[in-house]
Amino acid sequence: MSSPTIAVVESMTRAWNAHDLEAFLGHLALDYDSRWPLHPERDFVGVEHVRERWSSNFARMPDFRVQILSIAANDADEVWVELQWFGTLPDGSRFDHQGVIVNTIRDGRIAAARLYLEEMP
């Protein structure tokens, strides 16, 4: 049985895979805080930055998909999800990243995430 916090991430993933930008963004807090501990130059705050980034990603990778490999929640309203992002870039090369995202859930939305994703060889 899925916890309410896991259900948020699973629902967001379905919207992501459907390329439903508004439904996808509806799972994020307006002050969503995205942190990339291994790539701090990618850090940002705000759902509008997500809108800009993912509208572009959906347009350039019409076959983009997310696959959840493993998911777990803890008592601190965090959901740890191991996943794979994949699709085809405009030049025909494969986009394939895999890793873990630690999501912090607040009021039924993802308020923050720490992304540990790397390109697969």
CSV table of C-alpha atoms in Angstrom, one decimal:
chain,number,residue,atom,x,y,z
A,1,MET,CA,0.0,0.0,0.0
A,2,SER,CA,1.3,3.4,-1.0
A,3,SER,CA,1.7,6.2,1.6
A,4,PRO,CA,0.1,9.7,0.9
A,5,THR,CA,3.6,11.1,0.3
A,6,ILE,CA,4.6,8.3,-2.2
A,7,ALA,CA,1.2,8.9,-3.9
A,8,VAL,CA,2.2,12.5,-4.7
A,9,VAL,CA,5.5,11.4,-6.4
A,10,GLU,CA,3.7,8.6,-8.3
A,11,SER,CA,1.0,11.0,-9.5
A,12,MET,CA,3.5,13.5,-10.6
A,13,THR,CA,5.4,10.8,-12.5
A,14,ARG,CA,2.2,9.9,-14.4
A,15,ALA,CA,1.8,13.6,-15.3
A,16,TRP,CA,5.5,13.8,-16.3
A,17,ASN,CA,5.1,10.8,-18.6
A,18,ALA,CA,1.9,12.2,-20.1
A,19,HIS,CA,3.8,15.4,-20.8
A,20,ASP,CA,0.9,17.2,-19.0
A,21,LEU,CA,2.9,20.3,-17.9
A,22,GLU,CA,0.1,21.9,-15.9
A,23,ALA,CA,-0.7,18.6,-14.0
A,24,PHE,CA,3.1,18.0,-13.5
A,25,LEU,CA,3.6,21.6,-12.1
A,26,GLY,CA,0.5,21.2,-9.9
A,27,HIS,CA,2.4,18.7,-7.8
A,28,LEU,CA,5.0,21.3,-6.9
A,29,ALA,CA,4.9,24.1,-4.3
A,30,LEU,CA,5.2,27.6,-5.8
A,31,ASP,CA,8.5,28.0,-3.9
A,32,TYR,CA,9.8,24.6,-5.0
A,33,ASP,CA,13.5,24.4,-4.1
A,34,SER,CA,15.6,22.2,-6.4
A,35,ARG,CA,19.1,21.3,-5.2
A,36,TRP,CA,21.7,19.3,-7.1
A,37,PRO,CA,24.4,18.6,-4.4
A,38,LEU,CA,26.9,17.2,-7.0
A,39,HIS,CA,26.1,20.0,-9.6
A,40,PRO,CA,25.3,23.1,-7.5
A,41,GLU,CA,25.3,25.3,-10.7
A,42,ARG,CA,21.9,23.6,-11.5
A,43,ASP,CA,20.2,24.8,-8.2
A,44,PHE,CA,17.1,27.0,-8.5
A,45,VAL,CA,14.0,28.0,-6.6
A,46,GLY,CA,10.5,28.5,-8.0
A,47,VAL,CA,8.0,26.6,-10.0
A,48,GLU,CA,8.2,29.0,-13.0
A,49,HIS,CA,11.8,27.8,-13.6
A,50,VAL,CA,10.4,24.2,-13.7
A,51,ARG,CA,7.8,25.4,-16.2
A,52,GLU,CA,10.4,26.9,-18.5
A,53,ARG,CA,12.8,23.9,-18.2
A,54,TRP,CA,10.2,21.2,-18.7
A,55,SER,CA,8.2,22.9,-21.5
A,56,SER,CA,11.5,23.0,-23.4
A,57,ASN,CA,12.4,19.4,-22.5
A,58,PHE,CA,8.9,18.1,-23.6
A,59,ALA,CA,9.2,20.0,-26.9
A,60,ARG,CA,12.7,18.7,-27.7
A,61,MET,CA,12.1,15.1,-26.5
A,62,PRO,CA,8.6,14.0,-27.4
A,63,ASP,CA,9.4,10.5,-26.3
A,64,PHE,CA,10.8,11.6,-22.9
A,65,ARG,CA,9.8,9.1,-20.1
A,66,VAL,CA,10.4,8.6,-16.4
A,67,GLN,CA,10.7,5.1,-14.9
A,68,ILE,CA,10.5,4.6,-11.2
A,69,LEU,CA,12.9,1.8,-10.2
A,70,SER,CA,12.3,2.0,-6.4
A,71,ILE,CA,10.5,4.3,-4.1
A,72,ALA,CA,10.3,4.7,-0.3
A,73,ALA,CA,9.0,7.2,2.3
A,74,ASN,CA,10.3,8.0,5.8
A,75,ASP,CA,8.7,9.7,8.8
A,76,ALA,CA,10.1,13.1,7.8
A,77,ASP,CA,7.7,13.5,4.9
A,78,GLU,CA,10.5,12.6,2.5
A,79,VAL,CA,10.1,10.3,-0.5
A,80,TRP,CA,13.3,8.7,-1.9
A,81,VAL,CA,12.8,7.6,-5.5
A,82,GLU,CA,15.4,5.8,-7.7
A,83,LEU,CA,14.5,6.6,-11.3
A,84,GLN,CA,15.6,6.8,-14.8
A,85,TRP,CA,14.9,9.7,-17.2
A,86,PHE,CA,15.2,8.7,-20.9
A,87,GLY,CA,14.3,10.0,-24.4
A,88,THR,CA,15.7,10.9,-27.7
A,89,LEU,CA,17.4,14.3,-28.2
A,90,PRO,CA,16.9,16.3,-31.4
A,91,ASP,CA,20.2,15.1,-32.9
A,92,GLY,CA,19.1,11.5,-32.5
A,93,SER,CA,21.3,10.7,-29.5
A,94,ARG,CA,19.8,9.1,-26.4
A,95,PHE,CA,19.1,11.1,-23.2
A,96,ASP,CA,19.5,8.7,-20.3
A,97,HIS,CA,20.0,9.8,-16.7
A,98,GLN,CA,19.6,7.6,-13.7
A,99,GLY,CA,19.9,8.2,-9.9
A,100,VAL,CA,18.0,9.2,-6.8
A,101,ILE,CA,15.8,12.2,-6.0
A,102,VAL,CA,14.9,12.9,-2.4
A,103,ASN,CA,11.6,14.8,-2.3
A,104,THR,CA,10.3,16.8,0.6
A,105,ILE,CA,6.5,16.8,0.7
A,106,ARG,CA,4.7,19.8,2.3
A,107,ASP,CA,0.9,20.2,2.2
A,108,GLY,CA,0.5,17.5,-0.4
A,109,ARG,CA,3.0,19.0,-2.8
A,110,ILE,CA,6.7,18.6,-3.5
A,111,ALA,CA,8.3,21.5,-1.7
A,112,ALA,CA,12.0,20.6,-2.3
A,113,ALA,CA,14.1,18.0,-4.0
A,114,ARG,CA,17.7,16.9,-3.8
A,115,LEU,CA,18.6,15.4,-7.2
A,116,TYR,CA,21.5,12.9,-7.5
A,117,LEU,CA,21.2,12.0,-11.2
A,118,GLU,CA,24.0,11.3,-13.6
A,119,GLU,CA,24.2,10.5,-17.3
A,120,MET,CA,24.4,6.8,-18.1
A,121,PRO,CA,27.3,5.7,-20.2
